[in-house]
mmCIF file of C-alpha atoms (C1' of nucleotides) in Angstrom:
data_model
loop_
_atom_site.group_PDB
_atom_site.id
_atom_site.type_symbol
_atom_site.label_atom_id
_atom_site.label_comp_id
_atom_site.label_asym_id
_atom_site.label_seq_id
_atom_site.Cartn_x
_atom_site.Cartn_y
_atom_site.Cartn_z
ATOM 1 C CA MET A 207 -58.118 -5.950 -2.389
ATOM 2 C CA LYS A 208 -55.373 -5.371 -4.957
ATOM 3 C CA HIS A 209 -52.497 -2.920 -4.329
ATOM 4 C CA SER A 210 -49.732 -1.332 -6.304
ATOM 5 C CA ILE A 211 -46.324 -1.487 -4.787
ATOM 6 C CA GLY A 212 -46.546 2.057 -3.612
ATOM 7 C CA GLU A 213 -49.878 1.234 -1.787
ATOM 8 C CA ALA A 214 -48.318 -1.973 -0.320
ATOM 9 C CA ALA A 215 -45.356 0.125 0.879
ATOM 10 C CA ARG A 216 -47.663 2.671 2.558
ATOM 11 C CA LEU A 217 -49.782 -0.022 4.117
ATOM 12 C CA SER A 218 -46.952 -2.197 5.302
ATOM 13 C CA GLY A 219 -44.500 0.400 6.282
ATOM 14 C CA VAL A 220 -41.773 -1.200 4.059
ATOM 15 C CA GLY A 221 -40.117 1.070 1.554
ATOM 16 C CA ILE A 222 -40.684 0.365 -2.166
ATOM 17 C CA GLU A 223 -37.055 -0.340 -2.994
ATOM 18 C CA THR A 224 -36.935 -2.562 0.084
ATOM 19 C CA ILE A 225 -39.956 -4.548 -1.126
ATOM 20 C CA ARG A 226 -38.222 -5.155 -4.474
ATOM 21 C CA TYR A 227 -35.082 -6.027 -2.555
ATOM 22 C CA TYR A 228 -37.004 -8.676 -0.456
ATOM 23 C CA GLU A 229 -38.379 -10.067 -3.645
ATOM 24 C CA ARG A 230 -34.979 -10.357 -5.339
ATOM 25 C CA GLU A 231 -33.673 -12.033 -2.226
ATOM 26 C CA GLY A 232 -36.511 -14.437 -2.086
ATOM 27 C CA VAL A 233 -37.824 -13.278 1.166
ATOM 28 C CA VAL A 234 -41.233 -12.792 -0.310
ATOM 29 C CA PRO A 235 -42.523 -14.654 -3.286
ATOM 30 C CA PRO A 236 -42.820 -12.612 -6.540
ATOM 31 C CA PRO A 237 -46.290 -11.065 -6.855
ATOM 32 C CA LEU A 238 -48.605 -11.184 -9.813
ATOM 33 C CA ARG A 239 -48.113 -8.550 -12.532
ATOM 34 C CA THR A 240 -50.477 -6.335 -14.593
ATOM 35 C CA GLY A 241 -50.284 -6.585 -18.274
ATOM 36 C CA SER A 242 -47.727 -3.804 -18.375
ATOM 37 C CA GLY A 243 -45.622 -5.476 -15.819
ATOM 38 C CA ARG A 244 -46.503 -3.627 -12.661
ATOM 39 C CA ARG A 245 -46.561 -5.607 -9.387
ATOM 40 C CA VAL A 246 -49.857 -6.303 -7.806
ATOM 41 C CA TYR A 247 -50.182 -7.190 -4.081
ATOM 42 C CA ASP A 248 -53.076 -8.715 -2.306
ATOM 43 C CA ASP A 249 -53.955 -8.352 1.319
ATOM 44 C CA ASP A 250 -51.981 -11.394 2.185
ATOM 45 C CA GLY A 251 -48.890 -9.968 0.473
ATOM 46 C CA VAL A 252 -49.331 -6.800 2.460
ATOM 47 C CA SER A 253 -49.642 -8.652 5.650
ATOM 48 C CA GLN A 254 -46.440 -10.594 4.971
ATOM 49 C CA LEU A 255 -44.620 -7.344 4.353
ATOM 50 C CA ARG A 256 -45.988 -5.878 7.627
ATOM 51 C CA PHE A 257 -44.894 -9.068 9.427
ATOM 52 C CA ILE A 258 -41.330 -8.685 8.017
ATOM 53 C CA ARG A 259 -41.236 -5.036 9.055
ATOM 54 C CA ARG A 260 -42.253 -5.945 12.597
ATOM 55 C CA CYS A 261 -39.586 -8.641 12.694
ATOM 56 C CA ARG A 262 -37.009 -6.270 11.406
ATOM 57 C CA ASP A 263 -38.088 -3.701 14.034
ATOM 58 C CA LEU A 264 -37.400 -6.421 16.567
ATOM 59 C CA GLY A 265 -33.928 -6.876 15.015
ATOM 60 C CA PHE A 266 -34.452 -10.350 13.508
ATOM 61 C CA PRO A 267 -31.963 -10.932 10.686
ATOM 62 C CA ILE A 268 -33.432 -11.819 7.269
ATOM 63 C CA GLY A 269 -32.526 -15.456 7.492
ATOM 64 C CA GLU A 270 -34.526 -15.961 10.670
ATOM 65 C CA ILE A 271 -37.446 -13.864 9.230
ATOM 66 C CA ARG A 272 -37.506 -16.277 6.354
ATOM 67 C CA MET A 273 -37.852 -19.130 8.852
ATOM 68 C CA LEU A 274 -40.520 -17.421 10.829
ATOM 69 C CA LEU A 275 -42.385 -16.573 7.654
ATOM 70 C CA SER A 276 -42.365 -20.123 6.385
ATOM 71 C CA LEU A 277 -43.557 -21.378 9.824
ATOM 72 C CA ALA A 278 -46.283 -18.739 9.631
ATOM 73 C CA THR A 279 -47.414 -19.214 6.017
ATOM 74 C CA GLU A 280 -47.414 -22.916 6.150
ATOM 75 C CA ARG A 281 -50.155 -22.447 8.691
ATOM 76 C CA GLN A 282 -48.284 -24.728 10.999
ATOM 77 C CA ARG A 283 -47.486 -21.873 13.323
ATOM 78 C CA ALA A 284 -45.264 -24.236 15.171
ATOM 79 C CA CYS A 285 -44.862 -22.515 18.522
ATOM 80 C CA ALA A 286 -41.971 -24.585 19.753
ATOM 81 C CA GLU A 287 -39.833 -23.615 16.694
ATOM 82 C CA VAL A 288 -40.815 -19.996 16.968
ATOM 83 C CA ARG A 289 -39.779 -20.179 20.550
ATOM 84 C CA THR A 290 -36.403 -21.520 19.601
ATOM 85 C CA ILE A 291 -35.768 -18.835 17.023
ATOM 86 C CA SER A 292 -36.921 -16.005 19.173
ATOM 87 C CA GLU A 293 -34.953 -17.310 22.210
ATOM 88 C CA ARG A 294 -31.806 -17.314 20.098
ATOM 89 C CA HIS A 295 -32.448 -13.810 18.852
ATOM 90 C CA LEU A 296 -33.234 -12.622 22.422
ATOM 91 C CA GLU A 297 -29.974 -14.071 23.586
ATOM 92 C CA SER A 298 -28.067 -12.196 20.779
ATOM 93 C CA VAL A 299 -29.809 -8.980 21.682
ATOM 94 C CA ARG A 300 -28.837 -9.433 25.382
ATOM 95 C CA ARG A 301 -25.215 -10.149 24.369
ATOM 96 C CA LYS A 302 -25.154 -7.055 22.340
ATOM 97 C CA ILE A 303 -26.483 -4.999 25.282
ATOM 98 C CA ARG A 304 -23.862 -6.551 27.687
ATOM 99 C CA ASP A 305 -21.097 -5.751 25.108
ATOM 100 C CA LEU A 306 -22.346 -2.183 24.654
ATOM 101 C CA VAL A 307 -22.664 -1.558 28.327
ATOM 102 C CA GLU A 308 -19.174 -2.727 28.842
ATOM 103 C CA LEU A 309 -17.994 -0.440 26.084
ATOM 104 C CA GLU A 310 -19.938 2.425 27.500
ATOM 105 C CA THR A 311 -18.047 1.942 30.806
ATOM 106 C CA ALA A 312 -14.630 1.862 29.166
ATOM 107 C CA LEU A 313 -15.429 4.925 26.991
ATOM 108 C CA ALA A 314 -16.840 6.972 29.855
ATOM 109 C CA ASP A 315 -13.900 6.102 31.888
ATOM 110 C CA LEU A 316 -11.513 7.345 29.135
ATOM 111 C CA HIS A 317 -13.749 10.291 28.436
ATOM 112 C CA GLY A 318 -13.591 11.376 32.018
ATOM 113 C CA GLN A 319 -9.952 11.796 31.900
ATOM 114 C CA CYS A 320 -10.247 14.509 29.293
ATOM 115 C CA GLY A 321 -9.801 18.007 30.801
ATOM 116 C CA ASP A 322 -10.751 21.203 29.227
ATOM 117 C CA GLY A 323 -7.172 21.965 28.177
ATOM 118 C CA ARG A 324 -6.150 22.116 24.520
ATOM 119 C CA ARG A 325 -3.008 19.975 24.680
ATOM 120 C CA ASP A 326 -1.662 16.636 25.811
ATOM 121 C CA CYS A 327 -5.078 14.889 26.015
ATOM 122 C CA PRO A 328 -4.754 11.908 28.387
ATOM 123 C CA MET A 329 -7.398 10.001 26.497
ATOM 124 C CA LEU A 330 -5.270 10.083 23.379
ATOM 125 C CA GLY A 331 -2.275 9.248 25.521
ATOM 126 C CA ARG A 332 -3.966 6.148 26.844
ATOM 127 C CA LEU A 333 -5.059 5.073 23.458
ATOM 128 C CA PHE A 334 -1.605 5.468 22.079
ATOM 129 C CA GLY A 335 0.317 4.098 25.015
ATOM 130 C CA GLU A 336 1.856 0.728 25.806
ATOM 131 C CA MET U 114 12.589 -0.826 14.275
ATOM 132 C CA LYS U 115 11.251 -1.758 10.881
ATOM 133 C CA HIS U 116 8.435 -4.351 10.446
ATOM 134 C CA SER U 117 6.832 -6.188 7.631
ATOM 135 C CA ILE U 118 3.036 -5.941 7.310
ATOM 136 C CA GLY U 119 2.785 -9.382 9.021
ATOM 137 C CA GLU U 120 4.731 -8.227 11.987
ATOM 138 C CA ALA U 121 2.936 -4.949 12.169
ATOM 139 C CA ALA U 122 -0.357 -6.937 12.211
ATOM 140 C CA ARG U 123 0.816 -9.133 15.030
ATOM 141 C CA LEU U 124 2.168 -6.168 17.026
ATOM 142 C CA SER U 125 -0.833 -4.011 16.613
ATOM 143 C CA GLY U 126 -3.686 -6.611 16.511
ATOM 144 C CA VAL U 127 -4.966 -5.383 13.265
ATOM 145 C CA GLY U 128 -5.313 -7.989 10.468
ATOM 146 C CA ILE U 129 -3.105 -7.791 7.404
ATOM 147 C CA GLU U 130 -6.009 -7.338 5.064
ATOM 148 C CA THR U 131 -7.419 -4.712 7.282
ATOM 149 C CA ILE U 132 -4.154 -2.727 7.363
ATOM 150 C CA ARG U 133 -4.209 -2.640 3.591
ATOM 151 C CA TYR U 134 -7.856 -1.595 3.677
ATOM 152 C CA TYR U 135 -7.016 1.326 6.059
ATOM 153 C CA GLU U 136 -4.301 2.370 3.717
ATOM 154 C CA ARG U 137 -6.606 2.316 0.647
ATOM 155 C CA GLU U 138 -9.137 4.319 2.593
ATOM 156 C CA GLY U 139 -6.568 6.846 3.715
ATOM 157 C CA VAL U 140 -7.006 6.196 7.393
ATOM 158 C CA VAL U 141 -3.256 5.559 7.619
ATOM 159 C CA PRO U 142 -0.636 7.099 5.252
ATOM 160 C CA PRO U 143 0.992 4.744 2.817
ATOM 161 C CA PRO U 144 4.248 3.279 4.406
ATOM 162 C CA LEU U 145 7.627 3.100 2.719
ATOM 163 C CA ARG U 146 8.295 0.120 0.533
ATOM 164 C CA THR U 147 11.240 -2.209 -0.025
ATOM 165 C CA GLY U 148 12.910 -2.442 -3.451
ATOM 166 C CA SER U 149 10.615 -5.255 -4.328
ATOM 167 C CA GLY U 150 7.473 -3.370 -3.223
ATOM 168 C CA ARG U 151 6.886 -4.765 0.277
ATOM 169 C CA ARG U 152 5.430 -2.425 2.919
ATOM 170 C CA VAL U 153 7.749 -1.401 5.792
ATOM 171 C CA TYR U 154 6.278 -0.065 9.043
ATOM 172 C CA ASP U 155 8.198 1.752 11.662
ATOM 173 C CA ASP U 156 7.237 1.862 15.376
ATOM 174 C CA ASP U 157 5.191 4.929 14.849
ATOM 175 C CA GLY U 158 3.186 3.232 12.171
ATOM 176 C CA VAL U 159 2.572 0.241 14.455
ATOM 177 C CA SER U 160 1.452 2.643 17.285
ATOM 178 C CA GLN U 161 -1.036 4.257 14.830
ATOM 179 C CA LEU U 162 -2.463 0.908 13.948
ATOM 180 C CA ARG U 163 -2.756 -0.086 17.619
ATOM 181 C CA PHE U 164 -4.455 3.255 18.259
ATOM 182 C CA ILE U 165 -6.970 2.470 15.526
ATOM 183 C CA ARG U 166 -7.615 -0.908 16.814
ATOM 184 C CA ARG U 167 -8.352 0.437 20.308
ATOM 185 C CA CYS U 168 -10.706 3.015 18.888
ATOM 186 C CA ARG U 169 -12.483 0.354 16.839
ATOM 187 C CA ASP U 170 -12.827 -1.758 19.980
ATOM 188 C CA LEU U 171 -14.493 1.221 21.512
ATOM 189 C CA GLY U 172 -16.790 1.346 18.558
ATOM 190 C CA PHE U 173 -15.616 4.576 17.014
ATOM 191 C CA PRO U 174 -16.512 4.806 13.290
ATOM 192 C CA ILE U 175 -13.689 5.208 10.842
ATOM 193 C CA GLY U 176 -14.541 8.804 10.113
ATOM 194 C CA GLU U 177 -14.187 9.800 13.836
ATOM 195 C CA ILE U 178 -10.923 7.726 14.216
ATOM 196 C CA ARG U 179 -9.577 9.777 11.244
ATOM 197 C CA MET U 180 -10.228 12.856 13.258
ATOM 198 C CA LEU U 181 -8.851 11.485 16.473
ATOM 199 C CA LEU U 182 -5.752 10.295 14.641
ATOM 200 C CA SER U 183 -5.121 13.694 13.056
ATOM 201 C CA LEU U 184 -5.561 15.371 16.439
ATOM 202 C CA ALA U 185 -3.184 12.919 17.824
ATOM 203 C CA THR U 186 -0.542 12.959 15.151
ATOM 204 C CA GLU U 187 -0.538 16.666 14.701
ATOM 205 C CA ARG U 188 0.853 16.646 18.236
ATOM 206 C CA GLN U 189 -1.848 19.106 19.252
ATOM 207 C CA ARG U 190 -3.695 16.614 21.323
ATOM 208 C CA ALA U 191 -6.484 19.012 21.601
ATOM 209 C CA CYS U 192 -8.359 17.656 24.554
ATOM 210 C CA ALA U 193 -11.456 19.747 24.073
ATOM 211 C CA GLU U 194 -12.015 18.392 20.625
ATOM 212 C CA VAL U 195 -11.278 14.840 21.641
ATOM 213 C CA ARG U 196 -13.994 15.420 24.378
ATOM 214 C CA THR U 197 -16.463 16.495 21.944
ATOM 215 C CA ILE U 198 -15.884 13.515 19.706
ATOM 216 C CA SER U 199 -15.918 11.003 22.454
ATOM 217 C CA GLU U 200 -18.998 12.623 23.957
ATOM 218 C CA ARG U 201 -20.812 12.309 20.730
ATOM 219 C CA HIS U 202 -19.726 8.687 20.384
ATOM 220 C CA LEU U 203 -20.753 7.929 24.025
ATOM 221 C CA GLU U 204 -24.117 9.459 23.355
ATOM 222 C CA SER U 205 -24.560 7.123 20.260
ATOM 223 C CA VAL U 206 -23.585 4.186 22.283
ATOM 224 C CA ARG U 207 -26.058 5.064 25.080
ATOM 225 C CA ARG U 208 -28.767 5.552 22.498
ATOM 226 C CA LYS U 209 -28.086 2.127 21.008
ATOM 227 C CA ILE U 210 -28.264 0.584 24.475
ATOM 228 C CA ARG U 211 -31.532 2.265 25.117
ATOM 229 C CA ASP U 212 -32.931 1.139 21.841
ATOM 230 C CA LEU U 213 -31.672 -2.456 22.343
ATOM 231 C CA VAL U 214 -33.163 -2.601 25.936
ATOM 232 C CA GLU U 215 -36.476 -1.481 24.599
ATOM 233 C CA LEU U 216 -36.294 -4.067 21.888
ATOM 234 C CA GLU U 217 -35.383 -6.653 24.448
ATOM 235 C CA THR U 218 -38.488 -5.853 26.457
ATOM 236 C CA ALA U 219 -40.766 -6.121 23.450
ATOM 237 C CA LEU U 220 -39.131 -9.325 22.303
ATOM 238 C CA ALA U 221 -39.183 -11.026 25.727
ATOM 239 C CA ASP U 222 -42.785 -9.985 26.008
ATOM 240 C CA LEU U 223 -43.753 -11.673 22.620
ATOM 241 C CA HIS U 224 -41.496 -14.617 23.461
ATOM 242 C CA GLY U 225 -43.244 -15.118 26.723
ATOM 243 C CA GLN U 226 -46.531 -15.729 24.914
ATOM 244 C CA CYS U 227 -45.188 -18.755 23.111
ATOM 245 C CA GLY U 228 -46.398 -21.946 24.635
ATOM 246 C CA ASP U 229 -44.923 -25.350 24.070
ATOM 247 C CA GLY U 230 -47.657 -26.419 21.646
ATOM 248 C CA ARG U 231 -46.997 -26.960 18.038
ATOM 249 C CA ARG U 232 -49.798 -24.948 16.477
ATOM 250 C CA ASP U 233 -51.263 -21.429 16.426
ATOM 251 C CA CYS U 234 -48.379 -19.681 17.947
ATOM 252 C CA PRO U 235 -49.524 -16.419 19.553
ATOM 253 C CA MET U 236 -46.262 -14.672 18.785
ATOM 254 C CA LEU U 237 -46.797 -15.167 15.045
ATOM 255 C CA GLY U 238 -50.344 -14.163 15.617
ATOM 256 C CA ARG U 239 -49.373 -10.909 17.114
ATOM 257 C CA LEU U 240 -46.763 -10.192 14.485
ATOM 258 C CA PHE U 241 -49.265 -10.849 11.743
ATOM 259 C CA GLY U 242 -52.214 -9.116 13.214
ATOM 260 C CA GLU U 243 -53.335 -5.536 12.960
ATOM 261 C "C1'" DT B 32 -56.778 14.672 -27.255
ATOM 262 C "C1'" DC B 33 -52.833 16.253 -25.320
ATOM 263 C "C1'" DT B 34 -49.964 17.123 -21.592
ATOM 264 C "C1'" DT B 35 -48.215 16.952 -17.227
ATOM 265 C "C1'" DG B 36 -46.723 14.748 -13.128
ATOM 266 C "C1'" DA B 37 -46.905 10.697 -10.361
ATOM 267 C "C1'" DT B 38 -45.791 6.261 -10.270
ATOM 268 C "C1'" DC B 39 -43.728 2.305 -11.877
ATOM 269 C "C1'" DC B 40 -39.961 -0.687 -14.156
ATOM 270 C "C1'" DT B 41 -34.911 -2.705 -14.535
ATOM 271 C "C1'" DG B 42 -30.331 -2.499 -13.530
ATOM 272 C "C1'" DT B 43 -26.330 -0.923 -11.192
ATOM 273 C "C1'" DA B 44 -23.579 1.268 -7.618
ATOM 274 C "C1'" DG B 45 -22.909 2.849 -2.962
ATOM 275 C "C1'" DC B 46 -22.994 2.623 2.193
ATOM 276 C "C1'" DC B 47 -19.727 0.432 6.374
ATOM 277 C "C1'" DG B 48 -15.913 -2.222 7.861
ATOM 278 C "C1'" DC B 49 -14.081 -5.561 6.823
ATOM 279 C "C1'" DT B 50 -12.967 -10.608 4.914
ATOM 280 C "C1'" DA B 51 -11.894 -13.892 1.549
ATOM 281 C "C1'" DC B 52 -10.423 -15.225 -2.257
ATOM 282 C "C1'" DA B 53 -7.419 -15.751 -7.016
ATOM 283 C "C1'" DG B 54 -3.224 -15.622 -9.157
ATOM 284 C "C1'" DG B 55 1.192 -14.275 -9.009
ATOM 285 C "C1'" DA B 56 5.915 -12.517 -7.072
ATOM 286 C "C1'" DT B 57 9.257 -12.629 -3.463
ATOM 287 C "C1'" DG B 58 12.119 -14.080 0.695
ATOM 288 C "C1'" DC B 59 14.385 -17.287 3.486
ATOM 289 C "C1'" DA B 60 15.897 -21.701 5.166
ATOM 290 C "C1'" DT B 61 17.533 -26.275 3.928
ATOM 291 C "C1'" DA V 174 17.382 -26.086 -6.073
ATOM 292 C "C1'" DT V 175 13.391 -26.674 -3.560
ATOM 293 C "C1'" DG V 176 9.722 -25.744 -0.886
ATOM 294 C "C1'" DC V 177 7.105 -23.104 2.042
ATOM 295 C "C1'" DA V 178 5.884 -18.606 4.153
ATOM 296 C "C1'" DT V 179 4.914 -14.274 3.172
ATOM 297 C "C1'" DC V 180 3.878 -10.687 0.451
ATOM 298 C "C1'" DC V 181 1.570 -8.171 -3.707
ATOM 299 C "C1'" DT V 182 -2.656 -6.413 -6.457
ATOM 300 C "C1'" DG V 183 -7.291 -6.625 -7.640
ATOM 301 C "C1'" DT V 184 -11.879 -8.105 -7.113
ATOM 302 C "C1'" DA V 185 -15.962 -9.855 -4.884
ATOM 303 C "C1'" DG V 186 -18.878 -10.792 -1.036
ATOM 304 C "C1'" DC V 187 -21.181 -10.076 3.541
ATOM 305 C "C1'" DG V 188 -26.174 -7.642 5.453
ATOM 306 C "C1'" DG V 189 -29.755 -4.773 4.657
ATOM 307 C "C1'" DC V 190 -30.778 -1.650 2.468
ATOM 308 C "C1'" DT V 191 -30.730 3.079 -0.347
ATOM 309 C "C1'" DA V 192 -30.073 5.904 -4.189
ATOM 310 C "C1'" DC V 193 -29.676 6.803 -8.378
ATOM 311 C "C1'" DA V 194 -30.169 6.617 -13.990
ATOM 312 C "C1'" DG V 195 -32.934 6.194 -17.785
ATOM 313 C "C1'" DG V 196 -36.982 4.747 -19.426
ATOM 314 C "C1'" DA V 197 -42.164 3.142 -19.565
ATOM 315 C "C1'" DT V 198 -46.840 3.682 -18.124
ATOM 316 C "C1'" DC V 199 -50.936 5.642 -15.818
ATOM 317 C "C1'" DA V 200 -54.477 8.870 -14.301
ATOM 318 C "C1'" DA V 201 -56.365 13.356 -14.168
ATOM 319 C "C1'" DG V 202 -57.120 17.839 -15.772
ATOM 320 C "C1'" DA V 203 -57.472 21.460 -19.751
#
DNA sequence: TCTTGATCCTGTAGCCGCTACAGGATGCAT
DNA sequence: ATGCATCCTGTAGCGGCTACAGGATCAAGA
């Protein structure tokens, strides 16, 4: 089946402007065009877009999605390499979680010092002090 | 004491270019200048910069730092308002943590399906499928 | 056939919070 | 006088979109 960019967007869950952005950035190949210049996507194109959206939902950066996509479309589906990429990404997600949890602790600690008064906030004092 | 921008950067832990950026954006007021046009910071200016850096370390966005800073420099130190801002921020940090933990689960799950083989990666299959 | 409204096109600018230049002017020590 | 550090302004880039402006085209109804 052939689809307009709007249909492709609906089917894949990727916004129209974002699809064009991916094309500009070379994440997806440029699709065919109608005589009047409108983009035409086939089912494979839509699948690629859906794949990208799922990867983005998982927080993969564009560069790694590009790698995953080329592994996938070259039909190699090289598991070991996918494993490496997803492992690296998983590690970065876990690092972010650790950082945020640390931050949460510090923030909750500071926040806890705030009373209900209207002056001389201890949190501001701590942030300004030294 | 008076300080050059370089000294202010060292003392506050904020980069030189970042200080100028904060000035452009109106986060800090423009400092005095020497005859030849170089910026001069006093200790209060350095304290403000340090305050901003600490807030940034805590993940506060610039807009909220602006509010905190005005609360602080107006000498009102209104604790209740600081509480509101930090509460909102804390909530957004916690939301981020929840999102990331969810993401981590999904990712680890997918990642766990990858074997050591070189073809037909189940993770790619899942990402492409429908 | 005409008109309306939806959809599409390109190109550009903005978001956040910096960071990294380029290209030039000072300041300070020797 | 020389040389190097530091400073200045202005601009562009990062990632990953998003939001226009201003125009072309399409499909459906009257």
